[in-house]
Coordinates of C-alpha atoms in Angstrom, one line a residue:
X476 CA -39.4 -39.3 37.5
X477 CA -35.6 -39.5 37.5
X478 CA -35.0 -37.4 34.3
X479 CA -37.1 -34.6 36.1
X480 CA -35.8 -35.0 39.6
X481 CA -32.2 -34.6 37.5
X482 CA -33.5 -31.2 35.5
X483 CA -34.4 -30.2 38.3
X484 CA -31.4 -30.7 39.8
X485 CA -29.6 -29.0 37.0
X486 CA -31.8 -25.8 37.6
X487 CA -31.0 -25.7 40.9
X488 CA -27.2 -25.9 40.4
X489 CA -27.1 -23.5 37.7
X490 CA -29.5 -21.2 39.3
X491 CA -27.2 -21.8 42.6
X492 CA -23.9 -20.5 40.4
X493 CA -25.8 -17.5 38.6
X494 CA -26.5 -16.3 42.1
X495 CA -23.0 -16.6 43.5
X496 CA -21.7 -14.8 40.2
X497 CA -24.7 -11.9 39.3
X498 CA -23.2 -9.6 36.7
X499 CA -21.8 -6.2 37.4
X500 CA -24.4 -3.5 36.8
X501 CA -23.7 -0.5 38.1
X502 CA -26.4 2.2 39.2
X503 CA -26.5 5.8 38.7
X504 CA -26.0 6.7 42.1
X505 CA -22.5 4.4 42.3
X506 CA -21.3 6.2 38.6
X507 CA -22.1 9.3 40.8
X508 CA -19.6 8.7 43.4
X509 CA -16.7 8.5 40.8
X510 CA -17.4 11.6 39.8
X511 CA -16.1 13.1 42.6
X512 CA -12.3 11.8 41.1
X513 CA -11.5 14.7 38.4
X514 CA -8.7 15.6 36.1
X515 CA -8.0 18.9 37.7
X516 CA -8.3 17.3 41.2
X517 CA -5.6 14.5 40.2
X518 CA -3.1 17.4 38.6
X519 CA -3.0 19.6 41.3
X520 CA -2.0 16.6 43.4
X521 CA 0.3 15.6 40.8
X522 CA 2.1 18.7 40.5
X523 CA 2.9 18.5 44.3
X524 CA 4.1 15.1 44.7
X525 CA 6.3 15.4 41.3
X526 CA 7.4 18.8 42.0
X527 CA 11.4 19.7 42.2
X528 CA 10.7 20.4 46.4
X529 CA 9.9 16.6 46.7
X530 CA 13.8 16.0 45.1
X531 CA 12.5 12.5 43.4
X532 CA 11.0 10.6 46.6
X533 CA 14.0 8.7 46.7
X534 CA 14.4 6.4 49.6
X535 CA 14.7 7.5 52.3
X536 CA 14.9 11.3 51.6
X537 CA 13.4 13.7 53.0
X538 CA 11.4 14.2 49.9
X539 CA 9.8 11.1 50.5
X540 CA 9.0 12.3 54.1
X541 CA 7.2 15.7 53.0
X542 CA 5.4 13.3 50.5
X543 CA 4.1 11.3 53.4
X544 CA 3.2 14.0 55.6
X545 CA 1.4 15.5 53.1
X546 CA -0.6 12.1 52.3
X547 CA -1.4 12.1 56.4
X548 CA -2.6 15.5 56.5
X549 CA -5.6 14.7 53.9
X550 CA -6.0 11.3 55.3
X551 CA -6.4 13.1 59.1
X552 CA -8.6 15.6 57.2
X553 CA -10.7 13.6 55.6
X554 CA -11.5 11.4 58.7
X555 CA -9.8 8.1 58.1
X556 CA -8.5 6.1 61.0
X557 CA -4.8 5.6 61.4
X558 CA -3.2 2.0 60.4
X559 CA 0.1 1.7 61.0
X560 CA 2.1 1.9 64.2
X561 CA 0.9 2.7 67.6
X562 CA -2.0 4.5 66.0
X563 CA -0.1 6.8 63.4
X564 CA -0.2 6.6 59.9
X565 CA 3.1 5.9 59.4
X566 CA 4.3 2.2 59.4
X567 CA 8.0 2.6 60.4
X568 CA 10.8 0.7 58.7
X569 CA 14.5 0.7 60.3
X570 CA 17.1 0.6 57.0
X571 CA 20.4 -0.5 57.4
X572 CA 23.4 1.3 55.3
X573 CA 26.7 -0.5 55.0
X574 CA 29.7 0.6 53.2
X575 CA 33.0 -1.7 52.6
X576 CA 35.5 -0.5 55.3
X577 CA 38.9 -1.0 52.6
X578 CA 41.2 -0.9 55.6
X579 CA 40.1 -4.4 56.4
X580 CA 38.9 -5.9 53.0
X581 CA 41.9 -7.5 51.5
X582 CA 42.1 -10.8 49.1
X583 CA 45.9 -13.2 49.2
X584 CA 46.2 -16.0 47.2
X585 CA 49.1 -18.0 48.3
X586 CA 50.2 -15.6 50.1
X587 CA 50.3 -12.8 47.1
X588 CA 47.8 -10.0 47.8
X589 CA 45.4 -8.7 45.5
X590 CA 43.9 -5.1 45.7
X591 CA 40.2 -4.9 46.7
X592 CA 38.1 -3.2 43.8
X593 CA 40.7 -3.6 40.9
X594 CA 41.0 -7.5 41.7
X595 CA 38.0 -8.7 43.8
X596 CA 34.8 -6.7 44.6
X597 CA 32.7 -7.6 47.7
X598 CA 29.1 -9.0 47.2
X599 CA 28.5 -9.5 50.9
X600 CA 29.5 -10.9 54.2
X601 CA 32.0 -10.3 56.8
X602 CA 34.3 -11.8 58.7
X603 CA 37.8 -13.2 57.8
X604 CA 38.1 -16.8 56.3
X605 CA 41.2 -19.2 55.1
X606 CA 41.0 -22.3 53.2
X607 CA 41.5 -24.3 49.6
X608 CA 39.8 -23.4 46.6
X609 CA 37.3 -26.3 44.7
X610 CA 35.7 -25.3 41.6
X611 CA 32.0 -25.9 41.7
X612 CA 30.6 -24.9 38.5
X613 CA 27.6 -23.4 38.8
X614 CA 27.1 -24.3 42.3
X615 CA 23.7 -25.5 41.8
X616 CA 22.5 -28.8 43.3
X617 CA 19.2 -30.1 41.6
X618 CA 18.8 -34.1 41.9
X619 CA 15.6 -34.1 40.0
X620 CA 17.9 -33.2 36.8
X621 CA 20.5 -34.4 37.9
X622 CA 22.9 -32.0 39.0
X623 CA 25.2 -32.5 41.6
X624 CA 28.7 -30.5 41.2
X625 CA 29.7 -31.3 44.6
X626 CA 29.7 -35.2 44.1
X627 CA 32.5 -36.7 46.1
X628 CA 33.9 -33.9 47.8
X629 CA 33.3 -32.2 51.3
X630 CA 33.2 -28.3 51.2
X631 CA 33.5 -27.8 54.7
X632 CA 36.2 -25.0 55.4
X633 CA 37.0 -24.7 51.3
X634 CA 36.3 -21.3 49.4
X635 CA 33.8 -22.8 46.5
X636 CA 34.4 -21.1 43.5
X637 CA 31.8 -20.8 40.8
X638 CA 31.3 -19.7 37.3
X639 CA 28.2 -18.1 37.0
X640 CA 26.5 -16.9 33.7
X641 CA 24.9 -14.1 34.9
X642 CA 24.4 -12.5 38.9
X643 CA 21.2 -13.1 41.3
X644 CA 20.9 -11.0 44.6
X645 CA 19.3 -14.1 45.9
X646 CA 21.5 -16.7 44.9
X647 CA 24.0 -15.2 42.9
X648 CA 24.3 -17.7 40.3
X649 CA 21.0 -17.5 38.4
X650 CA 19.4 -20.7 38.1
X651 CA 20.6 -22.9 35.2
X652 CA 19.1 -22.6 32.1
X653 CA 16.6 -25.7 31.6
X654 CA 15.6 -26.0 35.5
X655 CA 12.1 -24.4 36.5
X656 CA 10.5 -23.6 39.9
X657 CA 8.6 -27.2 39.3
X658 CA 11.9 -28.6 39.6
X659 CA 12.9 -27.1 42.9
X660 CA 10.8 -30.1 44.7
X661 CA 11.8 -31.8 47.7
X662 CA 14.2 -30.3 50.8
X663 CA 15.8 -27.5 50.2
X664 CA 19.6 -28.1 51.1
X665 CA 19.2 -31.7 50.3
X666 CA 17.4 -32.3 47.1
X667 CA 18.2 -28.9 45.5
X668 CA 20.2 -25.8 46.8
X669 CA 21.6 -22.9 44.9
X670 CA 25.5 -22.5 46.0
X671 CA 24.7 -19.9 49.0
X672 CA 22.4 -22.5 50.5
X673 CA 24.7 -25.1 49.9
X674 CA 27.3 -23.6 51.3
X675 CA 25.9 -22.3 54.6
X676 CA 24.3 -25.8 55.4
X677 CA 27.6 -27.4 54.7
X678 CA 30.0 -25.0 56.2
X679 CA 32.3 -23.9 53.3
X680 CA 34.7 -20.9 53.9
X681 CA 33.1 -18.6 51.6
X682 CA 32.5 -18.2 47.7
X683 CA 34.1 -16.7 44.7
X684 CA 32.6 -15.7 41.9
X685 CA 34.0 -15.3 38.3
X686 CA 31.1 -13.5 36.7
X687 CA 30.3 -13.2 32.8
X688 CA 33.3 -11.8 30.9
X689 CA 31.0 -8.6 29.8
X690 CA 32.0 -8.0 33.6
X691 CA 35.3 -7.6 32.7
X692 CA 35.5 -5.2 30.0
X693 CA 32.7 -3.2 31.8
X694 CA 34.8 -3.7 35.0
X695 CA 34.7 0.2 36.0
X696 CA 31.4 0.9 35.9
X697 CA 30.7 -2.4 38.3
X698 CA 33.0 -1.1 40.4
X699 CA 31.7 2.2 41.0
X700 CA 28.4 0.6 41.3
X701 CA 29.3 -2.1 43.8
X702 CA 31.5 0.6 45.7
X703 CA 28.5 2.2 46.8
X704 CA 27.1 1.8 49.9
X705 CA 24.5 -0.5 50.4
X706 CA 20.7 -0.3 52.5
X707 CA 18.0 -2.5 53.7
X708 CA 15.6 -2.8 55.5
X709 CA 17.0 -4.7 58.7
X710 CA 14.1 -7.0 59.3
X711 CA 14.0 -8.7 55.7
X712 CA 17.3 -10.0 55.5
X713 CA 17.2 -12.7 55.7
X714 CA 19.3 -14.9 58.8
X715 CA 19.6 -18.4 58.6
X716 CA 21.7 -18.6 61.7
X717 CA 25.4 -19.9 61.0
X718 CA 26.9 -18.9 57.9
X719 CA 25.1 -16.1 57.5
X720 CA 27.6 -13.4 56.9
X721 CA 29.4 -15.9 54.5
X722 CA 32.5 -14.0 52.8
X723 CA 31.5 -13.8 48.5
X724 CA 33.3 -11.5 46.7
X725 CA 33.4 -11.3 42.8
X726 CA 36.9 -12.0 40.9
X727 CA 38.4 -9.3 38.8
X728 CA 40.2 -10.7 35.7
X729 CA 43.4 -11.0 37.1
X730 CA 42.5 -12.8 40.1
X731 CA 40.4 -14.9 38.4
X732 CA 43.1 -15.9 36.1
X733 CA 45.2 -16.9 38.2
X734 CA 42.7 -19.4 39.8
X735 CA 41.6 -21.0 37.4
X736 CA 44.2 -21.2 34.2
X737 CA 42.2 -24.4 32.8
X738 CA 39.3 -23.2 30.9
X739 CA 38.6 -26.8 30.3
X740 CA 38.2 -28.2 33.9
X741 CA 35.1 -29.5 35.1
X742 CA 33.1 -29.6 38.4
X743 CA 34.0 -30.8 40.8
X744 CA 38.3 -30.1 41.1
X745 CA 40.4 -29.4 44.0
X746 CA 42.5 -26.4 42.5
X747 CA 45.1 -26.5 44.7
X748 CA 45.5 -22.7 45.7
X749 CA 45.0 -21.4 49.1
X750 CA 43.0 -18.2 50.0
X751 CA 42.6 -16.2 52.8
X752 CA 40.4 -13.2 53.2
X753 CA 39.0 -10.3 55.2
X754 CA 35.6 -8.8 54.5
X755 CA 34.3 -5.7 56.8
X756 CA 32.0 -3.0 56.5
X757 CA 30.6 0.0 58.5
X758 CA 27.1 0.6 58.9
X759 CA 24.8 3.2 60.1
X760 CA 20.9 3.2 59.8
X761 CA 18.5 5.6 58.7
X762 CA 14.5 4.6 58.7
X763 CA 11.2 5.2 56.7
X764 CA 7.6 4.7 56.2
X765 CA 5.0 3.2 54.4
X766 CA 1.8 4.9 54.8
X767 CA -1.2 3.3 55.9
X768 CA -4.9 4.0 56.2
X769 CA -8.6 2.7 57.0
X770 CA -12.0 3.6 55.7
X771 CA -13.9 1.7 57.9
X772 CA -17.0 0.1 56.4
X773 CA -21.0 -0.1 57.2
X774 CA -22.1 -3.9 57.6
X775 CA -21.0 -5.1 61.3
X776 CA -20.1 -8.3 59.8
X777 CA -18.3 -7.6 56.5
X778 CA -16.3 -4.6 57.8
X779 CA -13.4 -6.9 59.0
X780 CA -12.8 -7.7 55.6
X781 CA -11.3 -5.1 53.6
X782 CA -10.1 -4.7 50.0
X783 CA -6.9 -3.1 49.8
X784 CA -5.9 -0.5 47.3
X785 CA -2.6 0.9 47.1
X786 CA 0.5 2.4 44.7
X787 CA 4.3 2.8 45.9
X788 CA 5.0 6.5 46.7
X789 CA 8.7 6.7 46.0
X790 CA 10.7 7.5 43.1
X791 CA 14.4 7.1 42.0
X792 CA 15.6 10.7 43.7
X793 CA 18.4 13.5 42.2
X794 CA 21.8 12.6 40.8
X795 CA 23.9 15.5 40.7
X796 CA 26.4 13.7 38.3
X797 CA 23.7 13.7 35.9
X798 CA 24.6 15.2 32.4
X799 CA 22.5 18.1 31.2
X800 CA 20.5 20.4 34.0
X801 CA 17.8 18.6 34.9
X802 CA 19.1 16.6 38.0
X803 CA 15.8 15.3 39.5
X804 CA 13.8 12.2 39.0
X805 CA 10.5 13.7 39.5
X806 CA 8.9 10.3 39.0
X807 CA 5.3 12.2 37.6
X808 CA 4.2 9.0 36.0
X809 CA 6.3 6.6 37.8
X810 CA 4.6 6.2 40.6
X811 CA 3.2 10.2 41.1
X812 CA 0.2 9.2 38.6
X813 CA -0.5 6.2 41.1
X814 CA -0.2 7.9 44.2
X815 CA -2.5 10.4 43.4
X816 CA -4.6 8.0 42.0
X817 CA -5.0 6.2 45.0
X818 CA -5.3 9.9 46.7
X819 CA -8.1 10.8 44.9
X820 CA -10.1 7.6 45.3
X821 CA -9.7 8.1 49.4
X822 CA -10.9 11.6 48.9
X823 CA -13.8 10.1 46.6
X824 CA -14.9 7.5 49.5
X825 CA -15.1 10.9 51.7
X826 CA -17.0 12.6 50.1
X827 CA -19.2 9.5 49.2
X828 CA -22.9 10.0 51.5
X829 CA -22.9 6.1 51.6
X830 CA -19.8 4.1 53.2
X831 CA -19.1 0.6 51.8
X832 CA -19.7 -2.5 53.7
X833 CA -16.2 -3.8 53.6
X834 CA -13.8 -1.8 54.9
X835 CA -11.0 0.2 52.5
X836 CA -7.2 -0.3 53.4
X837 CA -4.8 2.2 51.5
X838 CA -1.3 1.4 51.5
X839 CA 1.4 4.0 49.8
X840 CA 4.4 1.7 49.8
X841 CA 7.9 2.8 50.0
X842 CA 10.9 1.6 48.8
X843 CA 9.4 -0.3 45.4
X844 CA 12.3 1.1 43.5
X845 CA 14.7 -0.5 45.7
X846 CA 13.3 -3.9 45.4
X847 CA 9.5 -3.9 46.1
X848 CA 10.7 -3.0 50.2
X849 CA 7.7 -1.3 51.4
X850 CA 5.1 -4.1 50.2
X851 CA 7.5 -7.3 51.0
X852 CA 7.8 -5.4 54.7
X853 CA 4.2 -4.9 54.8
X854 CA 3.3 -8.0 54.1
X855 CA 5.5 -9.9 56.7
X856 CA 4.7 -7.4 59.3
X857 CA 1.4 -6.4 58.4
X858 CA 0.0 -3.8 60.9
X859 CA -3.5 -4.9 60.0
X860 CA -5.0 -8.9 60.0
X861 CA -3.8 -8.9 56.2
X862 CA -5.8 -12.4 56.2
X863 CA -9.0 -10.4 56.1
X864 CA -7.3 -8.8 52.9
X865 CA -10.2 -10.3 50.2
X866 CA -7.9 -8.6 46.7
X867 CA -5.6 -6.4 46.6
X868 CA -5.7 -3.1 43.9
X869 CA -2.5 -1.7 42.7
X870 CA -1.8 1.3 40.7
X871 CA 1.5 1.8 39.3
X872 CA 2.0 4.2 35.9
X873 CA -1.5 4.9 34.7
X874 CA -0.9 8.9 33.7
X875 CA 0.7 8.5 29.7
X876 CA -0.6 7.7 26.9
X877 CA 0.5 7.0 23.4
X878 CA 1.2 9.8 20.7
X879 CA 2.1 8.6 17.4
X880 CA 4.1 11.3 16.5
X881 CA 6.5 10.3 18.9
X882 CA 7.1 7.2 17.4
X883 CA 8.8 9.1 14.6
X884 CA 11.0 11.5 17.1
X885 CA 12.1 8.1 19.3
X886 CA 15.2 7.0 18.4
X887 CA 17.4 6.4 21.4
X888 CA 19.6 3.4 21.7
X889 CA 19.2 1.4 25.4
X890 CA 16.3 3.1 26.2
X891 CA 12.4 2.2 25.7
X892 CA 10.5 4.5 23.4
X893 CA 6.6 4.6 23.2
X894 CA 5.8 1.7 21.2
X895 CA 4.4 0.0 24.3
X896 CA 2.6 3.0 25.5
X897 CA -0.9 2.3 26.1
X898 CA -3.6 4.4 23.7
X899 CA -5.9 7.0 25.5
X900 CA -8.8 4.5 26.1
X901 CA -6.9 1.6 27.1
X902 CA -4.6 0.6 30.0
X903 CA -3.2 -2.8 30.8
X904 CA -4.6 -4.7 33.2
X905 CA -1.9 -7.6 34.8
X906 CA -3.2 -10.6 37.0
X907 CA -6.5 -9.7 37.2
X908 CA -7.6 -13.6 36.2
X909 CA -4.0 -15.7 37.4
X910 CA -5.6 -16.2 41.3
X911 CA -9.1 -15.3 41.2
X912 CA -12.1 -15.9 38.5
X913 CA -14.2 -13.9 40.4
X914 CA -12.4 -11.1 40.7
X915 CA -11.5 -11.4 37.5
X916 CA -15.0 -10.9 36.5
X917 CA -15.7 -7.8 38.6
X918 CA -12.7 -5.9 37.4
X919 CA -13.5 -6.5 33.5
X920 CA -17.8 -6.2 34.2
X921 CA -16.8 -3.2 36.2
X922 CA -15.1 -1.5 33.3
X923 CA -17.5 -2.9 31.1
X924 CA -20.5 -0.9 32.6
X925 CA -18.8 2.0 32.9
X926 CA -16.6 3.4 31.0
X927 CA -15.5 0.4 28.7
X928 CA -12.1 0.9 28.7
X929 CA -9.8 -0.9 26.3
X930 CA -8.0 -3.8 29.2
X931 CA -5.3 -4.7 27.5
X932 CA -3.5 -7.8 29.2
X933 CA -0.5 -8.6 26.9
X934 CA 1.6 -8.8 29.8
X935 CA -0.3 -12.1 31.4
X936 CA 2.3 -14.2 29.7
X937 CA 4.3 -16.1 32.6
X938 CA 6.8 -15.7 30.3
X939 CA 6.5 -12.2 29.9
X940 CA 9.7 -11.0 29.2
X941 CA 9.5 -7.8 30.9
X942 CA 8.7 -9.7 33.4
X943 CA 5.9 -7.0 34.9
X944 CA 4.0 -9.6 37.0
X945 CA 7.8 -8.9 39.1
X946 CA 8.1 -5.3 39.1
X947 CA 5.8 -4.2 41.3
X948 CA 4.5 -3.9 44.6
X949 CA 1.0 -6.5 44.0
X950 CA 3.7 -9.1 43.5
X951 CA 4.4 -9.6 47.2
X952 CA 0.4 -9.5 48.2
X953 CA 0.1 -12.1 45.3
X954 CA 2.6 -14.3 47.0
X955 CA 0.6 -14.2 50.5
X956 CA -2.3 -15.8 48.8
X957 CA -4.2 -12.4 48.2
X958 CA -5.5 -11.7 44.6
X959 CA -4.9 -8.8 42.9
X960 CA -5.2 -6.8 40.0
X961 CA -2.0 -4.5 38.7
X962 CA -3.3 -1.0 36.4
X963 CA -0.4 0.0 34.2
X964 CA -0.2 1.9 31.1
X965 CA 3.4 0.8 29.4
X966 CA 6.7 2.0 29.4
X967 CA 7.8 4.9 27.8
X968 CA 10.9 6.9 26.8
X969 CA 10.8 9.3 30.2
X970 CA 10.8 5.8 31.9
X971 CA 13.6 6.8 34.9
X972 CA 14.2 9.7 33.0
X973 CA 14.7 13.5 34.8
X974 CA 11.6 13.8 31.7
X975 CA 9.2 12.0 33.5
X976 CA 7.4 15.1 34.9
X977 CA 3.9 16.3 35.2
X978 CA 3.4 18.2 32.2
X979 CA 3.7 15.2 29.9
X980 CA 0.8 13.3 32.0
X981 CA -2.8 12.6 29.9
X982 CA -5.2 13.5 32.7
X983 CA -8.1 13.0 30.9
X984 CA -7.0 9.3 30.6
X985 CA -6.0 9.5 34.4
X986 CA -9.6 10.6 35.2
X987 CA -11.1 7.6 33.7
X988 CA -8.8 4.9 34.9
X989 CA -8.8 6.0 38.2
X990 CA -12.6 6.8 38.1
X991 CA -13.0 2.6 37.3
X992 CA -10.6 1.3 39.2
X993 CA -12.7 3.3 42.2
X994 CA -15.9 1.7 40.9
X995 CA -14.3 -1.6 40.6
X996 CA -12.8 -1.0 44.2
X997 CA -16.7 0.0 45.4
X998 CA -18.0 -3.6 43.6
X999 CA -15.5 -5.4 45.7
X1000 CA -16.5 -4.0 49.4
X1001 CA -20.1 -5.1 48.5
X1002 CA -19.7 -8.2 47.4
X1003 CA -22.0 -11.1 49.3
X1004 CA -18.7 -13.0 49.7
X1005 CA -15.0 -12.5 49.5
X1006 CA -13.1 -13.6 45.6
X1007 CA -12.2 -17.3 46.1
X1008 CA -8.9 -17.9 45.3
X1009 CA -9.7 -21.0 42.5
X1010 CA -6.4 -20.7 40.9
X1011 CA -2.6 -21.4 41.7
X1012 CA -0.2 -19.1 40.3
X1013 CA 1.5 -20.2 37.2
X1014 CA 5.0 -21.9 38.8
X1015 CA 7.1 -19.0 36.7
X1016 CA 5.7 -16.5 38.9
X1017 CA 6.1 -17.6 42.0
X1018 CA 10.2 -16.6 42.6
X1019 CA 11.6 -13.3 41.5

């Protein structure tokens, strides 16, 4: 009786699991509804949103503005209800512009002056500061490998200068070679801290940075670049409360000379040299939009859950300094091919007799070229419950495909050519599996009923030296606990080029990507339950 009662048993749970995970099949009438997306409805959108008039969708531009009024306008046409703010479509983001104002940015070091830009370059931070100079090494604090450059001395009021091997926005010496995430355990500020956070919570004057000497000999171009003026959006810096508009300026050569003339010394030393400094800058602010959209769904129940689908919007803009005469980043592939993608699949839902039971969110983010803006801002400030957010579909470069003749005509040094291009049957699918078996399955049983697409997913490496899983705008839904799936077909040698334009786009191969990702999108709003999330991301992808 007990060897029965236990096959039983067995049937049931395995009966139990099949049920929970019933393959993908696909009927005639749902292949139907994809056909609604075509090649000649994808290009005509395409040749729009990539069009000269747009200017490359840099952001904010007013190019990016006529792009997302032209978004609203089918959206209103086609009858889906408004998501962003105060019932628009149009979630609103405030950027802030600051420029270094060079009548009060000055450097002295024991009382000589150094000039701002040849010597010193600001990083950020304001305000005026005095103090001694300790050198710090690397700044980083990490007691689980032990590290500890500050041992012994008190940085409150000192300037700490580091020596960093390469620059992070975040922390602006990169994190030493050898330490991981997984090390990062414990409180922050206590048992680890990079140098900002060390020296905010500890009160030090400000920091100096003497940066790689590559920096030096390629001093100019860093200084025009830093010279710019710099935007963001005002709600994601972030504020810590004291110390946050600590003074950090990078050293030129000379100035960094004369700091530190022994090569040898070790952290931590008192250097003996006093500083004083001035930071300031002038700002102004300027705003823009992500645009955001429901297609409500059928079942009373399920419609509060949605999938979200979505595909940044903007491009890198127009540099007149450009050599040759093409001055415009037209950005067809990069992201034109996804936001028409996603365009297409809205108009598809439509047109569709038969509305989903989950509803359909459709985000076009803005602001991925600048550092993934419009999706980080999105999802701290969601304008929607983002916890009914079940996955989370993005589409970003789906429209070229590889010709091996080109691999013969490629031969430009510092720039990609198409040896990563994806073939005209194949795309590469990224994360699809890191958060979520199940939606894992549907995406590759989707595909595999349909169309059969070659899914590619090379770039699932954690240590993917591209660093993909990074570099676009599913990384910030991915980090709020959402799964996702990233469609992407390789970089190529119009990559940020004035070249990447329309007529170079493989249609055909955007008709069928965008075709499956709509089915696979369909699969997911009739699921019997949302994609549990069975699986913590890999530690090496959890920080950019």
């Amino acid at each position: 009786m007990k060897k029965i009662t236990s096959l039983i048993l067995s049937i049931a749970i395995f009966l139990s699991i099949t049920a929970s995970a019933q393959t993908v099949k696909l009927t005639p009438a749902e292949k139907k509804l994809a056909e609604a997306i075509t090649a000649a409805q994808i290009k005509n959108y395409l040749y729009f949103v990539a069009s000269d008039a747009m200017g490359g969708r840099d952001t904010p531009s007013q190019g990016l503005d006529v792009t997302a009024e032209f978004l609203k306008m089918n959206l209103e046409k086609w009858g889906f209800k408004p998501a962003g703010d105060n019932g628009t479509f149009f979630q609103k983001i405030t950027l802030r512009r600051e420029s270094v104002d060079p009548g009060k940015t000055w450097l002295k070091m024991d009382g000589k002056s150094f000039a701002l830009g040849d010597d010193f370059l600001r990083l950020r931070g304001n305000g005026t500061a005095a103090g001694e100079v300790v050198f710090v090494g690397d700044g980083w604090l990490v007691k689980s490998k032990g590290l500890n450059p500050y041992q012994g001395i008190d940085v409150k009021g000192k300037f700490l200068l580091i020596s960093a091997k390469g620059l992070s926005q975040a922390t602006i010496a990169p994190r030493p070679a050898g330490v991981t995430p997984a090390d990062l355990s414990g409180t922050k500020g206590v048992d680890w801290a990079d140098p900002v956070e060390y020296a905010r919570q500890n009160q030090a004057a400000g920091i100096l940075v003497i940066p790689p000497e590559q920096f030096f000999a390629n001093w100019a171009q860093i200084k025009n670049f830093l010279g710019r003026s710099a935007m963001y959006p005002e709600k994601l810096r972030s504020n810590p409360g004291p110390g946050s508009e600590l003074p950090i300026i990078m050293l030129g050569q000379s100035a960094a000379s004369a700091l530190l003339t022994d090569n040898s010394l070790k952290a931590p030393a008192a250097l003996g040299k006093q500083l004083e400094i001035s930071l300031s800058t002038k700002a102004d602010t300027a705003t823009t939009q992500n645009v955001v959209a429901l297609w409500e769904g059928s079942d009373p129940v399920l419609k509060q859950e949605m999938v979200a689908i979505g595909a940044h919007y903007d491009h890198v803009g127009t540099n007149p300094n450009a050599p040759g005469e093409d001055k415009i980043w037209n950005g067809a592939d990069d992201d034109g091919s996804g936001t028409v993608a996603v365009l297409s699949i809205a108009e598809a839902l439509a047109k569709a007799k038969i509305r989903p039971k989950r509803s359909v969110l459709f985000v076009w983010h803005c602001g991925e070229e600048k550092g993934l803006w419009g999706s980080e801002y999105f999802n701290k400030y969601p304008t929607v419950d983002i916890k009914n957010v079940i996955a989370q579909l993005n589409i970003d470069m789906i429209g070229r495909s590889l010709d091996p003749a080109k691999l013969i005509k490629c031969d430009m040094p510092n720039r990609p050519c198409n040896e990563e291009l994806s073939g005209p049957n194949e795309i590469y699918v990224i994360g699809k599996d890191m958060m979520s078996s199940e939606l894992g399955r549907i995406v590759d049983q989707t595909n595999q009923a349909y169309l059969n697409l070659k899914y590619n997913t090379r770039y699932d490496d954690p240590n993917d030296k591209n660093r993909f899983f990074f570099r676009s705008d599913h990384f910030n839904y991915a980090q709020n606990g959402i799964p996702i799936a990233f469609w992407f077909d390789g970089v190529h040698e119009d990559y940020h080029q004035p070249s990447d334009s329309p007529d170079k786009i493989d249609y055909a191969k955007m008709e069928k990507v965008t075709r499956t990702i709509f089915l696979t999108l369909w699969e997911l709003t009739n699921v019997a339950s949302r994609p549990k999330v069975d699986k913590q991301l890999p530690p090496e992808l959890t920080q950019r």
